[in-house]
Amino acid sequence: MRIAFVSDIHGNLPALEAVLADIARRGVDRIINLGDHLSGPLWPAETADFLMRQDWLQLAGNHERQLRSKDAAIMEVSDLHAARCIDEPVYAWLHSLRDTARFEDVQLCHGTPTSDLTYFFETVTPAGARLATAAEIAERLGTSDARLVACGHTHMPRMMRDAAGRLLVNPGSVGLPAYRDGAPYDHVIENGGTDTRYAIVERSAEEWTGSLIAVPYDFEAAAKQAAINDRPDWAHALRTGYAPQ
């Protein structure tokens, strides 16, 4: 089995199209989308129209949960923009998405198996974000006996094998390479490049192996769209791979 994981598209349709062209060149058995599809100052309606026509397994992330609420009090600025652009059929599709999924020996989630907001591979402290310890990752994994665990949420490409030999994967973000967040403490996540990101994993000799993949695309078009929609923070991140200071 050969699987492509995409995550955190955030309405960046040109980036997704570049990823899919690269996937088509490499070949996979299935594509799985790990959540946070639309929210952002780019192309939420167009991205929704595209994703709704796919036969992929697609999860809901924290931004889908916030959008589905239709509650401005819990929506972020990116959610509010998406909410202004999408219609009731899109909301119905968002409500149809599962928060987590399991098939064979594969566990899928957006953040962790129990939370769409908790970082899996990173830990946020008052000093900022750092790589999570092995003990922290094991705690977040909980009792899952999956041999492959795939998550998104942090936008940071990661792939590692734990002490039990399980492959743990975050494909990174299709749509946004860097951001600043204030919860639970102020921190930045940056991958330092403008490429769109995804991952391919495959089962070989009863074990999972994988690769993190970076693909160039027309990030300037996305940055200009962010600027048009009054999000200079996104425009800077898309052009540089870094969060604005």
CSV table of N, CA and C in Angstrom, one decimal, residues 108-232:
chain,number,residue,atom,x,y,z
A,108,LEU,N,-5.3,7.9,12.0
A,108,LEU,CA,-5.3,9.2,11.4
A,108,LEU,C,-5.9,10.2,12.4
A,109,CYS,N,-5.3,11.4,12.5
A,109,CYS,CA,-5.9,12.4,13.3
A,109,CYS,C,-5.4,13.8,12.7
A,110,HIS,N,-6.0,14.8,13.3
A,110,HIS,CA,-5.5,16.1,12.9
A,110,HIS,C,-4.4,16.6,13.8
A,111,GLY,N,-4.7,16.7,15.1
A,111,GLY,CA,-3.6,17.0,16.1
A,111,GLY,C,-3.0,15.8,16.7
A,112,THR,N,-3.8,15.2,17.6
A,112,THR,CA,-3.5,13.9,18.2
A,112,THR,C,-4.7,13.1,18.2
A,113,PRO,N,-4.6,11.8,18.5
A,113,PRO,CA,-5.8,10.9,18.5
A,113,PRO,C,-7.0,11.4,19.4
A,114,THR,N,-6.7,12.3,20.4
A,114,THR,CA,-7.7,12.8,21.3
A,114,THR,C,-8.0,14.3,21.3
A,115,SER,N,-7.2,15.0,20.4
A,115,SER,CA,-7.4,16.5,20.4
A,115,SER,C,-7.0,17.0,19.0
A,116,ASP,N,-7.9,17.9,18.5
A,116,ASP,CA,-7.5,18.6,17.2
A,116,ASP,C,-6.7,19.8,17.4
A,117,LEU,N,-6.4,20.2,18.7
A,117,LEU,CA,-5.6,21.4,19.0
A,117,LEU,C,-4.2,21.1,19.6
A,118,THR,N,-4.0,19.9,20.1
A,118,THR,CA,-2.7,19.6,20.7
A,118,THR,C,-1.7,19.3,19.6
A,119,TYR,N,-0.5,19.8,19.8
A,119,TYR,CA,0.6,19.5,18.9
A,119,TYR,C,1.1,18.1,19.2
A,120,PHE,N,1.4,17.3,18.2
A,120,PHE,CA,1.9,16.0,18.4
A,120,PHE,C,3.4,15.9,18.6
A,121,PHE,N,4.1,16.6,17.7
A,121,PHE,CA,5.6,16.5,17.6
A,121,PHE,C,6.2,17.7,18.3
A,122,GLU,N,5.5,18.7,18.7
A,122,GLU,CA,6.0,19.9,19.3
A,122,GLU,C,5.3,20.2,20.6
A,123,THR,N,6.0,20.9,21.5
A,123,THR,CA,5.5,21.3,22.8
A,123,THR,C,5.7,22.8,23.0
A,124,VAL,N,4.7,23.5,23.3
A,124,VAL,CA,4.7,24.9,23.5
A,124,VAL,C,4.9,25.3,24.9
A,125,THR,N,5.9,26.1,25.2
A,125,THR,CA,6.2,26.5,26.6
A,125,THR,C,6.3,28.0,26.6
A,126,PRO,N,6.4,28.7,27.8
A,126,PRO,CA,6.5,30.1,27.8
A,126,PRO,C,7.7,30.6,27.0
A,127,ALA,N,8.7,29.8,26.7
A,127,ALA,CA,9.9,30.2,25.9
A,127,ALA,C,9.7,30.0,24.4
A,128,GLY,N,8.5,29.4,24.0
A,128,GLY,CA,8.2,29.1,22.6
A,128,GLY,C,8.0,27.7,22.4
A,129,ALA,N,8.1,27.3,21.1
A,129,ALA,CA,7.8,25.9,20.7
A,129,ALA,C,9.1,25.1,20.6
A,130,ARG,N,9.1,23.9,21.1
A,130,ARG,CA,10.3,23.0,21.0
A,130,ARG,C,9.9,21.6,20.5
A,131,LEU,N,10.8,20.8,20.1
A,131,LEU,CA,10.5,19.5,19.7
A,131,LEU,C,10.0,18.7,21.0
A,132,ALA,N,9.0,18.0,20.9
A,132,ALA,CA,8.5,17.2,22.0
A,132,ALA,C,9.4,16.1,22.3
A,133,THR,N,9.4,15.7,23.6
A,133,THR,CA,10.3,14.6,24.0
A,133,THR,C,9.6,13.3,23.6
A,134,ALA,N,10.3,12.2,23.7
A,134,ALA,CA,9.8,10.9,23.4
A,134,ALA,C,8.7,10.5,24.3
A,135,ALA,N,8.8,10.9,25.6
A,135,ALA,CA,7.8,10.6,26.6
A,135,ALA,C,6.5,11.4,26.3
A,136,GLU,N,6.6,12.7,25.9
A,136,GLU,CA,5.5,13.5,25.5
A,136,GLU,C,4.7,12.9,24.3
A,137,ILE,N,5.5,12.5,23.3
A,137,ILE,CA,4.9,11.9,22.1
A,137,ILE,C,4.1,10.6,22.5
A,138,ALA,N,4.7,9.8,23.3
A,138,ALA,CA,4.1,8.5,23.8
A,138,ALA,C,2.8,8.8,24.5
A,139,GLU,N,2.8,9.8,25.4
A,139,GLU,CA,1.6,10.2,26.1
A,139,GLU,C,0.5,10.6,25.2
A,140,ARG,N,0.8,11.4,24.2
A,140,ARG,CA,-0.2,11.9,23.2
A,140,ARG,C,-0.7,10.7,22.3
A,141,LEU,N,0.1,9.8,22.1
A,141,LEU,CA,-0.3,8.6,21.3
A,141,LEU,C,-1.3,7.7,22.1
A,142,GLY,N,-1.1,7.7,23.4
A,142,GLY,CA,-2.1,7.0,24.2
A,142,GLY,C,-1.9,5.5,24.0
A,143,THR,N,-3.1,4.8,23.9
A,143,THR,CA,-3.1,3.4,23.9
A,143,THR,C,-3.1,2.8,22.5
A,144,SER,N,-3.0,3.7,21.5
A,144,SER,CA,-3.1,3.2,20.1
A,144,SER,C,-2.0,2.2,19.8
A,145,ASP,N,-2.4,1.1,19.1
A,145,ASP,CA,-1.5,0.1,18.7
A,145,ASP,C,-1.2,0.2,17.2
A,146,ALA,N,-1.5,1.3,16.6
A,146,ALA,CA,-1.3,1.4,15.1
A,146,ALA,C,0.2,1.4,14.8
A,147,ARG,N,0.6,0.9,13.7
A,147,ARG,CA,2.0,0.9,13.2
A,147,ARG,C,2.3,2.1,12.5
A,148,LEU,N,1.3,2.9,12.0
A,148,LEU,CA,1.5,4.1,11.3
A,148,LEU,C,0.5,5.1,11.9
A,149,VAL,N,1.0,6.3,12.3
A,149,VAL,CA,0.2,7.3,12.8
A,149,VAL,C,0.5,8.6,12.0
A,150,ALA,N,-0.5,9.2,11.5
A,150,ALA,CA,-0.4,10.4,10.7
A,150,ALA,C,-1.2,11.5,11.2
A,151,CYS,N,-0.6,12.7,11.4
A,151,CYS,CA,-1.3,13.9,11.9
A,151,CYS,C,-0.9,15.1,11.1
A,152,GLY,N,-1.6,16.2,11.4
A,152,GLY,CA,-1.2,17.5,10.8
A,152,GLY,C,-1.1,18.6,11.8
A,153,HIS,N,-1.8,19.7,11.6
A,153,HIS,CA,-2.1,20.8,12.5
A,153,HIS,C,-0.9,21.7,12.7
A,154,THR,N,0.3,21.3,12.9
A,154,THR,CA,1.4,22.2,13.2
A,154,THR,C,2.1,22.8,11.9
A,155,HIS,N,1.8,22.3,10.8
A,155,HIS,CA,2.4,22.7,9.5
A,155,HIS,C,3.8,22.4,9.4
A,156,MET,N,4.4,21.7,10.3
A,156,MET,CA,5.8,21.4,10.3
A,156,MET,C,6.1,19.9,9.9
A,157,PRO,N,6.7,19.7,8.8
A,157,PRO,CA,7.0,18.3,8.3
A,157,PRO,C,7.9,17.6,9.3
A,158,ARG,N,7.4,16.4,9.7
A,158,ARG,CA,8.1,15.6,10.7
A,158,ARG,C,7.9,14.1,10.3
A,159,MET,N,8.9,13.3,10.5
A,159,MET,CA,8.8,11.9,10.3
A,159,MET,C,9.8,11.2,11.3
A,160,MET,N,9.3,10.3,12.1
A,160,MET,CA,10.2,9.7,13.1
A,160,MET,C,9.6,8.3,13.4
A,161,ARG,N,10.4,7.5,14.0
A,161,ARG,CA,10.0,6.1,14.4
A,161,ARG,C,10.2,6.1,15.9
A,162,ASP,N,9.1,5.7,16.6
A,162,ASP,CA,9.2,5.6,18.1
A,162,ASP,C,9.9,4.4,18.6
A,163,ALA,N,10.0,4.2,19.9
A,163,ALA,CA,10.7,3.1,20.5
A,163,ALA,C,10.1,1.7,20.1
A,164,ALA,N,8.8,1.8,19.9
A,164,ALA,CA,8.0,0.5,19.5
A,164,ALA,C,8.1,0.3,18.0
A,165,GLY,N,8.8,1.1,17.2
A,165,GLY,CA,9.0,0.9,15.8
A,165,GLY,C,7.9,1.4,14.9
A,166,ARG,N,7.0,2.2,15.5
A,166,ARG,CA,5.9,2.8,14.8
A,166,ARG,C,6.4,4.0,14.0
A,167,LEU,N,5.9,4.2,12.8
A,167,LEU,CA,6.2,5.3,12.0
A,167,LEU,C,5.2,6.4,12.3
A,168,LEU,N,5.7,7.6,12.7
A,168,LEU,CA,4.9,8.8,13.0
A,168,LEU,C,5.2,9.9,12.0
A,169,VAL,N,4.1,10.4,11.4
A,169,VAL,CA,4.3,11.3,10.3
A,169,VAL,C,3.4,12.6,10.4
A,170,ASN,N,4.0,13.7,10.2
A,170,ASN,CA,3.3,14.9,9.9
A,170,ASN,C,3.7,15.4,8.5
A,171,PRO,N,2.9,15.4,7.5
A,171,PRO,CA,3.3,15.8,6.2
A,171,PRO,C,3.7,17.3,6.0
A,172,GLY,N,3.4,18.1,7.0
A,172,GLY,CA,3.6,19.5,6.8
A,172,GLY,C,2.3,20.1,6.2
A,173,SER,N,2.4,21.4,5.8
A,173,SER,CA,1.3,22.1,5.3
A,173,SER,C,1.4,22.3,3.8
A,174,VAL,N,0.3,21.9,3.1
A,174,VAL,CA,0.2,22.3,1.7
A,174,VAL,C,0.1,23.8,1.6
A,175,GLY,N,-0.6,24.5,2.5
A,175,GLY,CA,-1.0,25.8,2.2
A,175,GLY,C,-0.3,27.0,2.8
A,176,LEU,N,0.4,26.7,4.0
A,176,LEU,CA,1.0,27.8,4.7
A,176,LEU,C,2.3,27.4,5.5
A,177,PRO,N,3.5,27.9,5.1
A,177,PRO,CA,4.7,27.4,5.7
A,177,PRO,C,5.1,27.9,7.1
A,178,ALA,N,4.4,28.9,7.5
A,178,ALA,CA,4.8,29.5,8.8
A,178,ALA,C,3.6,30.3,9.4
A,179,TYR,N,3.6,30.4,10.7
A,179,TYR,CA,2.6,31.2,11.4
A,179,TYR,C,3.0,31.5,12.8
A,180,ARG,N,2.3,32.5,13.4
A,180,ARG,CA,2.5,32.9,14.8
A,180,ARG,C,1.2,32.6,15.5
A,181,ASP,N,1.3,32.0,16.7
A,181,ASP,CA,0.0,31.7,17.5
A,181,ASP,C,0.3,32.1,18.9
A,182,GLY,N,-0.8,32.5,19.6
A,182,GLY,CA,-0.7,32.9,21.0
A,182,GLY,C,-1.1,31.9,22.0
A,183,ALA,N,-1.5,30.7,21.6
A,183,ALA,CA,-2.0,29.7,22.5
A,183,ALA,C,-1.2,28.5,22.5
A,184,PRO,N,-0.9,27.9,23.7
A,184,PRO,CA,-1.1,28.4,25.0
A,184,PRO,C,-0.2,29.5,25.4
A,185,TYR,N,0.9,29.7,24.7
A,185,TYR,CA,1.8,30.8,24.8
A,185,TYR,C,2.2,31.3,23.4
A,186,ASP,N,2.7,32.5,23.4
A,186,ASP,CA,3.1,33.0,22.1
A,186,ASP,C,4.3,32.2,21.5
A,187,HIS,N,4.1,31.8,20.2
A,187,HIS,CA,5.2,31.0,19.6
A,187,HIS,C,5.0,31.1,18.1
A,188,VAL,N,6.1,30.7,17.4
A,188,VAL,CA,6.1,30.7,15.9
A,188,VAL,C,6.4,29.2,15.5
A,189,ILE,N,5.8,28.9,14.4
A,189,ILE,CA,6.1,27.7,13.6
A,189,ILE,C,6.6,28.1,12.2
A,190,GLU,N,7.8,27.7,11.8
A,190,GLU,CA,8.4,28.1,10.6
A,190,GLU,C,9.1,26.9,10.0
A,191,ASN,N,8.9,26.6,8.7
A,191,ASN,CA,9.7,25.6,8.0
A,191,ASN,C,10.8,26.2,7.1
A,192,GLY,N,10.7,27.6,7.0
A,192,GLY,CA,11.8,28.3,6.4
A,192,GLY,C,11.9,28.2,4.8
A,193,GLY,N,10.9,27.7,4.2
A,193,GLY,CA,10.9,27.6,2.7
A,193,GLY,C,9.5,27.9,2.2
A,194,THR,N,9.4,28.2,0.9
A,194,THR,CA,8.2,28.6,0.2
A,194,THR,C,7.5,27.4,-0.4
A,195,ASP,N,8.1,26.2,-0.5
A,195,ASP,CA,7.5,25.1,-1.2
A,195,ASP,C,6.3,24.6,-0.4
A,196,THR,N,5.4,24.0,-1.2
A,196,THR,CA,4.3,23.3,-0.6
A,196,THR,C,4.7,21.9,-0.2
A,197,ARG,N,4.1,21.3,0.9
A,197,ARG,CA,4.6,20.1,1.5
A,197,ARG,C,3.6,19.0,1.5
A,198,TYR,N,4.1,17.7,1.4
A,198,TYR,CA,3.2,16.5,1.6
A,198,TYR,C,4.1,15.4,1.9
A,199,ALA,N,3.5,14.2,2.1
A,199,ALA,CA,4.3,13.0,2.5
A,199,ALA,C,3.8,11.8,1.7
A,200,ILE,N,4.6,10.8,1.4
A,200,ILE,CA,4.2,9.5,0.9
A,200,ILE,C,4.8,8.5,1.8
A,201,VAL,N,3.9,7.5,2.2
A,201,VAL,CA,4.4,6.4,3.0
A,201,VAL,C,4.0,5.1,2.2
A,202,GLU,N,4.7,4.0,2.5
A,202,GLU,CA,4.4,2.7,1.9
A,202,GLU,C,4.8,1.6,2.8
A,203,ARG,N,4.0,0.5,2.7
A,203,ARG,CA,4.3,-0.7,3.5
A,203,ARG,C,5.2,-1.5,2.7
A,204,SER,N,6.3,-1.9,3.3
A,204,SER,CA,7.3,-2.7,2.7
A,204,SER,C,7.8,-3.8,3.7
A,205,ALA,N,7.6,-5.1,3.3
A,205,ALA,CA,8.0,-6.2,4.2
A,205,ALA,C,7.4,-6.0,5.6
A,206,GLU,N,6.1,-5.7,5.6
A,206,GLU,CA,5.3,-5.6,6.8
A,206,GLU,C,5.7,-4.4,7.7
A,207,GLU,N,6.4,-3.5,7.1
A,207,GLU,CA,6.8,-2.3,7.9
A,207,GLU,C,6.5,-1.1,7.1
A,208,TRP,N,6.2,0.1,7.7
A,208,TRP,CA,6.0,1.3,7.0
A,208,TRP,C,7.2,2.1,6.9
A,209,THR,N,7.5,2.7,5.7
A,209,THR,CA,8.5,3.6,5.5
A,209,THR,C,7.9,4.8,4.8
A,210,GLY,N,8.7,6.0,4.7
A,210,GLY,CA,8.1,7.1,4.1
A,210,GLY,C,9.1,8.2,3.7
A,211,SER,N,8.5,9.2,3.1
A,211,SER,CA,9.3,10.4,2.6
A,211,SER,C,8.5,11.6,2.8
A,212,LEU,N,9.2,12.7,3.2
A,212,LEU,CA,8.6,14.0,3.2
A,212,LEU,C,9.0,14.7,1.9
A,213,ILE,N,8.1,15.4,1.3
A,213,ILE,CA,8.3,15.9,-0.1
A,213,ILE,C,8.0,17.4,-0.1
A,214,ALA,N,8.9,18.2,-0.7
A,214,ALA,CA,8.7,19.6,-0.9
A,214,ALA,C,8.5,19.9,-2.4
A,215,VAL,N,7.5,20.7,-2.8
A,215,VAL,CA,7.2,20.9,-4.2
A,215,VAL,C,7.2,22.4,-4.5
A,216,PRO,N,7.9,23.0,-5.4
A,216,PRO,CA,7.8,24.4,-5.7
A,216,PRO,C,6.4,24.7,-6.4
A,217,TYR,N,5.9,25.9,-6.2
A,217,TYR,CA,4.7,26.3,-6.9
A,217,TYR,C,4.7,27.8,-6.9
A,218,ASP,N,3.7,28.4,-7.5
A,218,ASP,CA,3.6,29.9,-7.7
A,218,ASP,C,3.1,30.5,-6.4
A,219,PHE,N,4.0,30.6,-5.4
A,219,PHE,CA,3.6,31.1,-4.1
A,219,PHE,C,3.3,32.6,-4.2
A,220,GLU,N,3.9,33.3,-5.1
A,220,GLU,CA,3.6,34.7,-5.3
A,220,GLU,C,2.1,35.0,-5.5
A,221,ALA,N,1.5,34.2,-6.3
A,221,ALA,CA,0.1,34.4,-6.6
A,221,ALA,C,-0.7,34.2,-5.3
A,222,ALA,N,-0.3,33.3,-4.4
A,222,ALA,CA,-1.0,33.1,-3.1
A,222,ALA,C,-0.7,34.3,-2.2
A,223,ALA,N,0.5,34.8,-2.2
A,223,ALA,CA,0.9,35.9,-1.4
A,223,ALA,C,0.1,37.1,-1.8
A,224,LYS,N,-0.1,37.4,-3.1
A,224,LYS,CA,-0.9,38.5,-3.6
A,224,LYS,C,-2.3,38.4,-3.2
A,225,GLN,N,-2.9,37.2,-3.2
A,225,GLN,CA,-4.3,37.0,-2.8
A,225,GLN,C,-4.4,37.3,-1.3
A,226,ALA,N,-3.4,36.8,-0.5
A,226,ALA,CA,-3.5,37.1,0.9
A,226,ALA,C,-3.5,38.6,1.2
A,227,ALA,N,-2.6,39.3,0.4
A,227,ALA,CA,-2.5,40.8,0.6
A,227,ALA,C,-3.8,41.5,0.2
A,228,ILE,N,-4.4,41.0,-0.9
A,228,ILE,CA,-5.7,41.6,-1.3
A,228,ILE,C,-6.8,41.5,-0.2
A,229,ASN,N,-6.7,40.4,0.5
A,229,ASN,CA,-7.6,40.1,1.6
A,229,ASN,C,-7.1,40.6,2.9
A,230,ASP,N,-6.2,41.5,2.9
A,230,ASP,CA,-5.7,42.3,4.1
A,230,ASP,C,-5.1,41.3,5.1
A,231,ARG,N,-4.3,40.4,4.6
A,231,ARG,CA,-3.5,39.5,5.6
A,231,ARG,C,-2.0,39.6,5.2
A,232,PRO,N,-1.4,40.7,5.6
A,232,PRO,CA,0.1,40.8,5.3
A,232,PRO,C,0.9,39.8,6.0
